[in-house]
GROMACS .gro file of C-alpha atoms in nm:
model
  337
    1UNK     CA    1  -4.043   3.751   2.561
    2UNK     CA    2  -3.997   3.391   2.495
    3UNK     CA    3  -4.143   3.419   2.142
    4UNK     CA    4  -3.840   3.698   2.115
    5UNK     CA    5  -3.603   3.462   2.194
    6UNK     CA    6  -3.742   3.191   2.026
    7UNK     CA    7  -3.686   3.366   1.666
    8UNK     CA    8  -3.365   3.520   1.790
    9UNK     CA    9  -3.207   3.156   1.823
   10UNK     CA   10  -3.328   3.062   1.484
   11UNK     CA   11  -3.215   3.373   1.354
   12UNK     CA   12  -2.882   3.311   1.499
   13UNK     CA   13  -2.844   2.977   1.343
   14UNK     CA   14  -2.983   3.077   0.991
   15UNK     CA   15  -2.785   3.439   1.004
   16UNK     CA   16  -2.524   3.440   1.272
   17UNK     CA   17  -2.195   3.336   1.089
   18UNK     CA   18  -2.070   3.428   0.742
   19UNK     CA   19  -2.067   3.054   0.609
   20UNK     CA   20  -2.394   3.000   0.603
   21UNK     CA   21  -2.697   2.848   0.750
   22UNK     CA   22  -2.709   2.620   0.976
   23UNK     CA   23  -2.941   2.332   1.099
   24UNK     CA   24  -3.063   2.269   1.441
   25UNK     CA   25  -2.894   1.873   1.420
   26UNK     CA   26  -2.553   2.134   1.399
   27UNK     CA   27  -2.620   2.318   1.729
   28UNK     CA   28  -2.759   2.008   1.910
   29UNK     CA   29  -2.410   1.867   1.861
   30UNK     CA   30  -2.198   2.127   1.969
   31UNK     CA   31  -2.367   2.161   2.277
   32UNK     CA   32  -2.389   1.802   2.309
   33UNK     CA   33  -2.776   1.773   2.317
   34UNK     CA   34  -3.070   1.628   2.109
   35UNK     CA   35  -3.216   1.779   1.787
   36UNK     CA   36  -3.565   1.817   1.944
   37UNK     CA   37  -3.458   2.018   2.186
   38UNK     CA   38  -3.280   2.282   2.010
   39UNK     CA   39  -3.619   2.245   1.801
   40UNK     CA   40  -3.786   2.325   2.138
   41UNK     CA   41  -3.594   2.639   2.199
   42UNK     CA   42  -3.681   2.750   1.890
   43UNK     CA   43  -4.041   2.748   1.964
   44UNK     CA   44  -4.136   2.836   2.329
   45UNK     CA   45  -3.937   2.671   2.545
   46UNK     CA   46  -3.629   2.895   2.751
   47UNK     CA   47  -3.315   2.771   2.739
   48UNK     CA   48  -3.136   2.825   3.072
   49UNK     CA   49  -2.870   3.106   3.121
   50UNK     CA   50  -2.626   2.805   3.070
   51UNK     CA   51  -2.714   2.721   2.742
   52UNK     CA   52  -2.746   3.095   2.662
   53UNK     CA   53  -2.352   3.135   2.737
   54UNK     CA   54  -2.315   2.851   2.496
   55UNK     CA   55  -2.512   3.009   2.199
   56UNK     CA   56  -2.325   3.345   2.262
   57UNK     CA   57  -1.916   3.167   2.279
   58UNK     CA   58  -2.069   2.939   1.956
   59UNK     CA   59  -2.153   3.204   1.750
   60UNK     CA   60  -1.900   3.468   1.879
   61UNK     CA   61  -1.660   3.337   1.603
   62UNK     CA   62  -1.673   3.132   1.258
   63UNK     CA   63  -1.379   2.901   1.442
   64UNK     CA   64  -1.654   2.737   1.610
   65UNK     CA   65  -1.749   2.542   1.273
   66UNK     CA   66  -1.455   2.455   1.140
   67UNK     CA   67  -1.406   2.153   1.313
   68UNK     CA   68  -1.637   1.769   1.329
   69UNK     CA   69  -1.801   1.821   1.599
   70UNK     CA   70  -1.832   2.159   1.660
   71UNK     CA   71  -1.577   2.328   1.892
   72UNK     CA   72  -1.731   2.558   2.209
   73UNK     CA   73  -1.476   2.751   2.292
   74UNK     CA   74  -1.362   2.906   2.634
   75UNK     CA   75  -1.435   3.279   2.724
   76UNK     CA   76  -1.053   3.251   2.723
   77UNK     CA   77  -0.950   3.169   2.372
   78UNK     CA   78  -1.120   3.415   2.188
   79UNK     CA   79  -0.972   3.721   2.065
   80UNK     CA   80  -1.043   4.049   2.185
   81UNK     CA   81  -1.332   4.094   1.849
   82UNK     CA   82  -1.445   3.771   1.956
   83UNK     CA   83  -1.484   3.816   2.291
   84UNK     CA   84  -1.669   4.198   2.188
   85UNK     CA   85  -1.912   3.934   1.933
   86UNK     CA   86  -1.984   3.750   2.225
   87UNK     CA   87  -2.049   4.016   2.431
   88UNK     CA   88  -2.326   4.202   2.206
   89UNK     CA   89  -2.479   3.857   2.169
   90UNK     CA   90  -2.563   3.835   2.547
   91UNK     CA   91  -2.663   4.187   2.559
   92UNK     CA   92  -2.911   4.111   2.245
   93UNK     CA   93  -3.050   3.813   2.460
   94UNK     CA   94  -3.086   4.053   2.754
   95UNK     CA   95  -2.794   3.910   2.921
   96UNK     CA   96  -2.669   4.215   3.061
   97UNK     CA   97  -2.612   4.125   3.398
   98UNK     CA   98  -2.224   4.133   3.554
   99UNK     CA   99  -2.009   3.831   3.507
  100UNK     CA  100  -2.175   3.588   3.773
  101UNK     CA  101  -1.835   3.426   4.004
  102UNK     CA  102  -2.002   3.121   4.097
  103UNK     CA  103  -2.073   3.045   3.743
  104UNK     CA  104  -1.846   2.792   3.565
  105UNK     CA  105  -1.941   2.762   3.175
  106UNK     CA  106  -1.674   2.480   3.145
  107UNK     CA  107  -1.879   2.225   3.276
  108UNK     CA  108  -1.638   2.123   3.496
  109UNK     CA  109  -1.718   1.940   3.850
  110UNK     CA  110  -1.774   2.196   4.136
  111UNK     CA  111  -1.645   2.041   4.491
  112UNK     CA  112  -1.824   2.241   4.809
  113UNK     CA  113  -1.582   2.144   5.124
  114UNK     CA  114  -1.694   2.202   5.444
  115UNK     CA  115  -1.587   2.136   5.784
  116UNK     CA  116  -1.657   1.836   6.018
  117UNK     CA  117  -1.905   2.014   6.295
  118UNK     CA  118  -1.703   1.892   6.612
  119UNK     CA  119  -1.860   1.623   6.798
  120UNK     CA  120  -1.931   1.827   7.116
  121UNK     CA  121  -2.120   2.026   6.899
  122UNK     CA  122  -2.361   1.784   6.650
  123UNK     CA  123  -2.679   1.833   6.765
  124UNK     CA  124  -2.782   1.417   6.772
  125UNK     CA  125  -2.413   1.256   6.814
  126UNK     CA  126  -2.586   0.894   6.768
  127UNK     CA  127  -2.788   1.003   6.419
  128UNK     CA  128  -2.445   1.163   6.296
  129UNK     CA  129  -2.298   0.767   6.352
  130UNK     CA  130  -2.325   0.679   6.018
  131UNK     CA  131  -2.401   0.341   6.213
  132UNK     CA  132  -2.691   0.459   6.334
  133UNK     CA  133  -3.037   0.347   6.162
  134UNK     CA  134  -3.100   0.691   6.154
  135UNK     CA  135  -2.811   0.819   6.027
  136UNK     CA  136  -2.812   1.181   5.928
  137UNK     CA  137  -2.525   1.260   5.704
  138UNK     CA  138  -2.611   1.663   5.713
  139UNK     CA  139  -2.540   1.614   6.109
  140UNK     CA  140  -2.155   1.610   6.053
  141UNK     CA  141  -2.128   1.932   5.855
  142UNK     CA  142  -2.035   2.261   5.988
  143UNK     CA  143  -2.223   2.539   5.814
  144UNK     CA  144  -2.488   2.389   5.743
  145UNK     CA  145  -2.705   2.702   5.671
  146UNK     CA  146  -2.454   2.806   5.382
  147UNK     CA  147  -2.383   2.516   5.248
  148UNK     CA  148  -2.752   2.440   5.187
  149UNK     CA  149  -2.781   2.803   5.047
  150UNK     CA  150  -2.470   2.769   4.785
  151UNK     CA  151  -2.536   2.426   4.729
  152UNK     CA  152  -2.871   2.496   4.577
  153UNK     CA  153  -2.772   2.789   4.404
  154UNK     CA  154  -2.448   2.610   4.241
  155UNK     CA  155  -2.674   2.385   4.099
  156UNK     CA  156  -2.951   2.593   3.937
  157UNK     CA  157  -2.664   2.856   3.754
  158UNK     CA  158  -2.451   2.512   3.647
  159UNK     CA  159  -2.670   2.246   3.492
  160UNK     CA  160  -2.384   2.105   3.329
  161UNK     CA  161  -2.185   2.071   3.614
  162UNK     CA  162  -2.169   1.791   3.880
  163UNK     CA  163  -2.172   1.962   4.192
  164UNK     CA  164  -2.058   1.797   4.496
  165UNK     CA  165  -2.015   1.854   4.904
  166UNK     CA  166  -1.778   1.708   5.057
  167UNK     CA  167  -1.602   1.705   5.463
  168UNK     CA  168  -1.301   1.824   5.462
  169UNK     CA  169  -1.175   1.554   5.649
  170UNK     CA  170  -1.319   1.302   5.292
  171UNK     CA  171  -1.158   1.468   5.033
  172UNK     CA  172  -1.022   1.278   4.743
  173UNK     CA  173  -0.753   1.339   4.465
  174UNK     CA  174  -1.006   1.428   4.219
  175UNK     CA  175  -1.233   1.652   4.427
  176UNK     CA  176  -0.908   1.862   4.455
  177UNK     CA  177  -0.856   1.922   4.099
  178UNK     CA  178  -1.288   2.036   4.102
  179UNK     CA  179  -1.350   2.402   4.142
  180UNK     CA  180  -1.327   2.458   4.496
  181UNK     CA  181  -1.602   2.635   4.667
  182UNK     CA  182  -1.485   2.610   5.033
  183UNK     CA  183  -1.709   2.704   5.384
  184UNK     CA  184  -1.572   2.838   5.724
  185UNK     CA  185  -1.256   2.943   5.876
  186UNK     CA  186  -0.917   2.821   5.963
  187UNK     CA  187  -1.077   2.675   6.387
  188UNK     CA  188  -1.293   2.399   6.162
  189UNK     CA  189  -1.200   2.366   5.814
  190UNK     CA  190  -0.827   2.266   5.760
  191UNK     CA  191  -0.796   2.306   5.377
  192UNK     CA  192  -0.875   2.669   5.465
  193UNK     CA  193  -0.591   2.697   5.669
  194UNK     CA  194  -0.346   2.543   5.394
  195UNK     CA  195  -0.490   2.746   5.108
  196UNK     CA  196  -0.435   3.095   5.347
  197UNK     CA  197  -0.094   2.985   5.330
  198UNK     CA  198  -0.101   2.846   4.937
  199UNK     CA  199  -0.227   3.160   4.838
  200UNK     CA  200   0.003   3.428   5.000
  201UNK     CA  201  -0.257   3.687   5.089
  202UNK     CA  202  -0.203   4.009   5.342
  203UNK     CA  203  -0.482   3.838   5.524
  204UNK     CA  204  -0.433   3.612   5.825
  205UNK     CA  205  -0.728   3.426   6.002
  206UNK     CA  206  -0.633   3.415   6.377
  207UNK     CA  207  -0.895   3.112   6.541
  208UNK     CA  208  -1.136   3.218   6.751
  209UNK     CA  209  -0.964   3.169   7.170
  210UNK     CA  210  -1.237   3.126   7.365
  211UNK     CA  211  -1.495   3.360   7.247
  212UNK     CA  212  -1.400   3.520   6.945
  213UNK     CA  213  -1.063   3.552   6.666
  214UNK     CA  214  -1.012   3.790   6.353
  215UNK     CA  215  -0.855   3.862   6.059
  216UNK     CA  216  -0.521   4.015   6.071
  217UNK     CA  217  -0.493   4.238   5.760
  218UNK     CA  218  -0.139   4.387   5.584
  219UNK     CA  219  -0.216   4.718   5.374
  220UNK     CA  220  -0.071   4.906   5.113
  221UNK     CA  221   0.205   5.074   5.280
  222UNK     CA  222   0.286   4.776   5.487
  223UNK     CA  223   0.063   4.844   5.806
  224UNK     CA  224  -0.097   4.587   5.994
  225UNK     CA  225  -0.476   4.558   6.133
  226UNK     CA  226  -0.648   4.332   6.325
  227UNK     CA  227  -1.034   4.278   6.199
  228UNK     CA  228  -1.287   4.152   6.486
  229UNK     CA  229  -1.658   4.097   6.487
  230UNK     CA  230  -1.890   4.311   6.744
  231UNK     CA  231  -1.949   4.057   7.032
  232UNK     CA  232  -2.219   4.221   7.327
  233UNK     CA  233  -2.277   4.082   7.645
  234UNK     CA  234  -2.640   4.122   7.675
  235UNK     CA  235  -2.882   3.981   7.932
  236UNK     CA  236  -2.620   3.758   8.059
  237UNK     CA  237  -2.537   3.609   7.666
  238UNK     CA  238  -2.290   3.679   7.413
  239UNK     CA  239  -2.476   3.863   7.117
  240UNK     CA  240  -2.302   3.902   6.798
  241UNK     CA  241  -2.373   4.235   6.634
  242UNK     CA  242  -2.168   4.232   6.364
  243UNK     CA  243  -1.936   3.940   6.201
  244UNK     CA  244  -1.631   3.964   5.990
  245UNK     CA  245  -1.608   3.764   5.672
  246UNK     CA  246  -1.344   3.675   5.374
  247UNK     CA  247  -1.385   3.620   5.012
  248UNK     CA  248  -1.100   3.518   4.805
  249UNK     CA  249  -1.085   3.405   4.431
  250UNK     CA  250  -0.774   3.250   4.310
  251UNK     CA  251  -0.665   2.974   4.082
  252UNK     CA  252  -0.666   2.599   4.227
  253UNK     CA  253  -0.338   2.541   4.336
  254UNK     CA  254  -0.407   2.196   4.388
  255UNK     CA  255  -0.536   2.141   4.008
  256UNK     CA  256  -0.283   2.089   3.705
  257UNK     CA  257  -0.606   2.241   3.490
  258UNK     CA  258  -0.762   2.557   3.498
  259UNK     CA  259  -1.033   2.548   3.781
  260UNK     CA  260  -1.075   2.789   4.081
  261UNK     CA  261  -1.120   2.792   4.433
  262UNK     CA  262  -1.352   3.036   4.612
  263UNK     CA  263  -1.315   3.093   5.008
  264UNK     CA  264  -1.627   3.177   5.170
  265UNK     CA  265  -1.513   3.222   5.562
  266UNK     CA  266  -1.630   3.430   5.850
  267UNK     CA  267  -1.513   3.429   6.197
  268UNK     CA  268  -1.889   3.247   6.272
  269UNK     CA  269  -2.104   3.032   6.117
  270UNK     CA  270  -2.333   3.367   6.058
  271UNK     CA  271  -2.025   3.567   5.886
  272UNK     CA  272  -1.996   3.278   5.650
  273UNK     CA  273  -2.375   3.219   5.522
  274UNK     CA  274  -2.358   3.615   5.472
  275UNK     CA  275  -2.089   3.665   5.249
  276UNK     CA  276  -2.223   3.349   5.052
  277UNK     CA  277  -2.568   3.510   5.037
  278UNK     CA  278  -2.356   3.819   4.857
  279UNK     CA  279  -2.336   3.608   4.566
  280UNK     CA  280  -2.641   3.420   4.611
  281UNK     CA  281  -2.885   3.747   4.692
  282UNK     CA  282  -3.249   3.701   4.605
  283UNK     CA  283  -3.260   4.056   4.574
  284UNK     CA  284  -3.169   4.016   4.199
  285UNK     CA  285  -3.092   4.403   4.174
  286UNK     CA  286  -2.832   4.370   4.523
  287UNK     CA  287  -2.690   4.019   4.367
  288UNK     CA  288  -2.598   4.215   4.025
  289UNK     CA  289  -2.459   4.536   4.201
  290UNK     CA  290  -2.270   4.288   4.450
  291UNK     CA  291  -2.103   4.110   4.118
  292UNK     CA  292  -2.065   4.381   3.946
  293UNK     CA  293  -1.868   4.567   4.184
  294UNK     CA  294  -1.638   4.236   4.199
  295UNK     CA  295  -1.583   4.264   3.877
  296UNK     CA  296  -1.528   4.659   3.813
  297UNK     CA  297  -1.278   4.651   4.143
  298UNK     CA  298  -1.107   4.339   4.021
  299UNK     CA  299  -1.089   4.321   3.651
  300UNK     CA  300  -0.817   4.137   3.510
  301UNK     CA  301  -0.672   4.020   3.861
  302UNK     CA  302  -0.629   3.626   3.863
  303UNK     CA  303  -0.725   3.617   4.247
  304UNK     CA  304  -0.859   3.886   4.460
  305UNK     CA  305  -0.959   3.893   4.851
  306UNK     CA  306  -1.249   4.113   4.963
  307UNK     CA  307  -1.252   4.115   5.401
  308UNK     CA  308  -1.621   4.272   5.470
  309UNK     CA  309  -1.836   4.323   5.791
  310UNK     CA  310  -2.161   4.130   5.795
  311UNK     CA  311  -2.458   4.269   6.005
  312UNK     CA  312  -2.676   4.069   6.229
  313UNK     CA  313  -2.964   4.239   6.314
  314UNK     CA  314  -3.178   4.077   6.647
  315UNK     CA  315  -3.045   3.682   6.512
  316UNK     CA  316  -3.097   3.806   6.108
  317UNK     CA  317  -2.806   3.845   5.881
  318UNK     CA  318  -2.819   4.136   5.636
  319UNK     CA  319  -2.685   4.068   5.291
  320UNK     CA  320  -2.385   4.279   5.291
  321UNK     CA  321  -2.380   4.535   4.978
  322UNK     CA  322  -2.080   4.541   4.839
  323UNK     CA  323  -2.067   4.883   4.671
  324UNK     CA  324  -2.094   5.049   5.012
  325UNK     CA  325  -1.762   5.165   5.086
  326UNK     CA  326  -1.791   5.130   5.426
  327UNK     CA  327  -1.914   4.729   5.487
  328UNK     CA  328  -1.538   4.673   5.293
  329UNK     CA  329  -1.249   4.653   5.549
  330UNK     CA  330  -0.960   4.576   5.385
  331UNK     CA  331  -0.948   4.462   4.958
  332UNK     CA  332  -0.645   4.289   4.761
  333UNK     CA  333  -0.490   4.408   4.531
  334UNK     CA  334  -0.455   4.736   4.645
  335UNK     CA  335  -0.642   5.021   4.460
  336UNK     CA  336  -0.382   5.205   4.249
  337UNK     CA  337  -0.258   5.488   4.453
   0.00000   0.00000   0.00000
């Protein structure tokens, strides 16, 4: 398979536009990387779906050429053949998985905010002092079990992005204008609560009073739902069955450019890490039908909001699949009628 590849690239740069051949110094400059390693790719090595995306947008039009350096365009400025070029180039590298959400082939930054775990509630209050000799950053951060999850996972799909986490509470300018990937609901995380309201979605998070909160929903024709997880008292202990969660895509209001922000939130800590772990799936085949679905039910919608339940199963959350019809509560924009 890599030997495949390896001749399709050079093939690609010989063949691939009508102006000629090309050399492998030509490529390593558009993409902003050494001659060798081009060379490499040529040979045995893989490049990484990243650089893939790149070869696909290069060669998807002659345009790409016509300027010193070479220009790699955006999905978004090519034309509709363009975009069809680029297209059956993935699909000849065997690229024929669903757009993937939590990729960004910009390059841009990628901020992950989470909340500031309460103090009452860090396990080791004297290792979270960051006075402490034994200081444990990690200790201050709510969600810990999805932000390690996305974190990694950010990081391996965006090699040419800086990916960052960051409290909520030590935000700066420029991590604002980042693509936003934020954890947990409006009781920790404040810039959850403001971008709820930024965003103007028929979804309202109502903090958890004591026990538990939900998600108060608008639909279609204007009726109004109230979303809650399954709490059970068993053997004298709250037990949660079943969590609600919210996804939400939308432009970054807080960014003059065009990056995104992503909402990952669940009434607990568990609803959260499992509608990360929708887009983060091991289960490669569950991952694809999960993104897939996302983008079949969402096409051409510049931000969407998908509230879903999320199964716990004796302490274990189940990856919620998206395509069954049932684990989807309530989905913006509506469905056509």
């Amino acid at each position: 398979m890599a030997g495949d590849l390896a001749e399709q690239l050079r093939n690609l740069r010989l063949t691939g536009l009508p102006s000629g051949r090309l050399t492998q110094t030509d490529i390593a400059r558009a993409f902003g990387v050494s001659t060798p390693l081009i060379s490499s790719w040529e040979k045995s090595v893989r490049p990484s779906g990243a650089y893939l995306d790149k070869y696909a947008r290069l060669f998807a039009t002659p345009r790409s050429f016509t300027a010193d350096p070479p220009t790699l365009f955006e999905l978004a400025q090519l034309t509709d053949g363009e975009r069809a070029r680029y297209d059956e180039i993935k699909k000849d590298f065997g690229l024929s998985e669903p757009a993937n959400p939590l990729y960004y082939p910009d390059g841009r930054p990628i901020t992950i905010v989470c909340a500031e775990l309460p103090e009452k509630m860090q396990p080791a209050k004297e290792l979270a002092d960051p006075l402490d000799p034994d200081h444990v950053e990690l200790y201050n951060y709510a969600d810990l079990d999805a932000l390690v999850e996305l974190y990694a996972y950010v990081g391996r799909i965006n090699p040419d992005s800086q990916v960052r986490r960051r409290l909520v509470t030590r935000l700066t300018d420029e991590d604002l204008e980042n693509h936003l990937l934020v954890l947990g609901g409006v009781d920790f995380n404040t810039l959850t609560r403001q971008l709820l309201d930024e965003l103007g979605l028929p979804v309202v998070q109502v903090e958890r009073d004591g026990v538990a909160g939900g998600f108060e929903v608008t639909d279609a024709g204007g009726e109004q739902r109230t979303l809650v997880p399954d709490l059970r008292e068993e053997n004298e202990r709250t037990i949660l069955r079943e969590d609600v969660a919210h996804l939400c895509r939308a432009p970054n209001p807080f960014s003059p450019t065009d990056t995104t922000v992503t909402l990952f939130n669940g009434m607990f800590g568990r609803g959260t890490y499992g509608i990360v772990r929708a887009l983060t799936d091991t289960n490669t085949k569950r991952r694809a039908a999960n993104f897939r679905y996302l983008e079949r039910r969402f096409a051409g919608a510049p931000k969407f909001s998908l509230v879903c339940r999320i199964p716990v199963v004796a302490g274990v959350v189940k990856v919620p699949d998206l395509t069954d019809a049932s684990m989807r509560l309530h989905e913006w924009p509506f469905a056509p009628a």
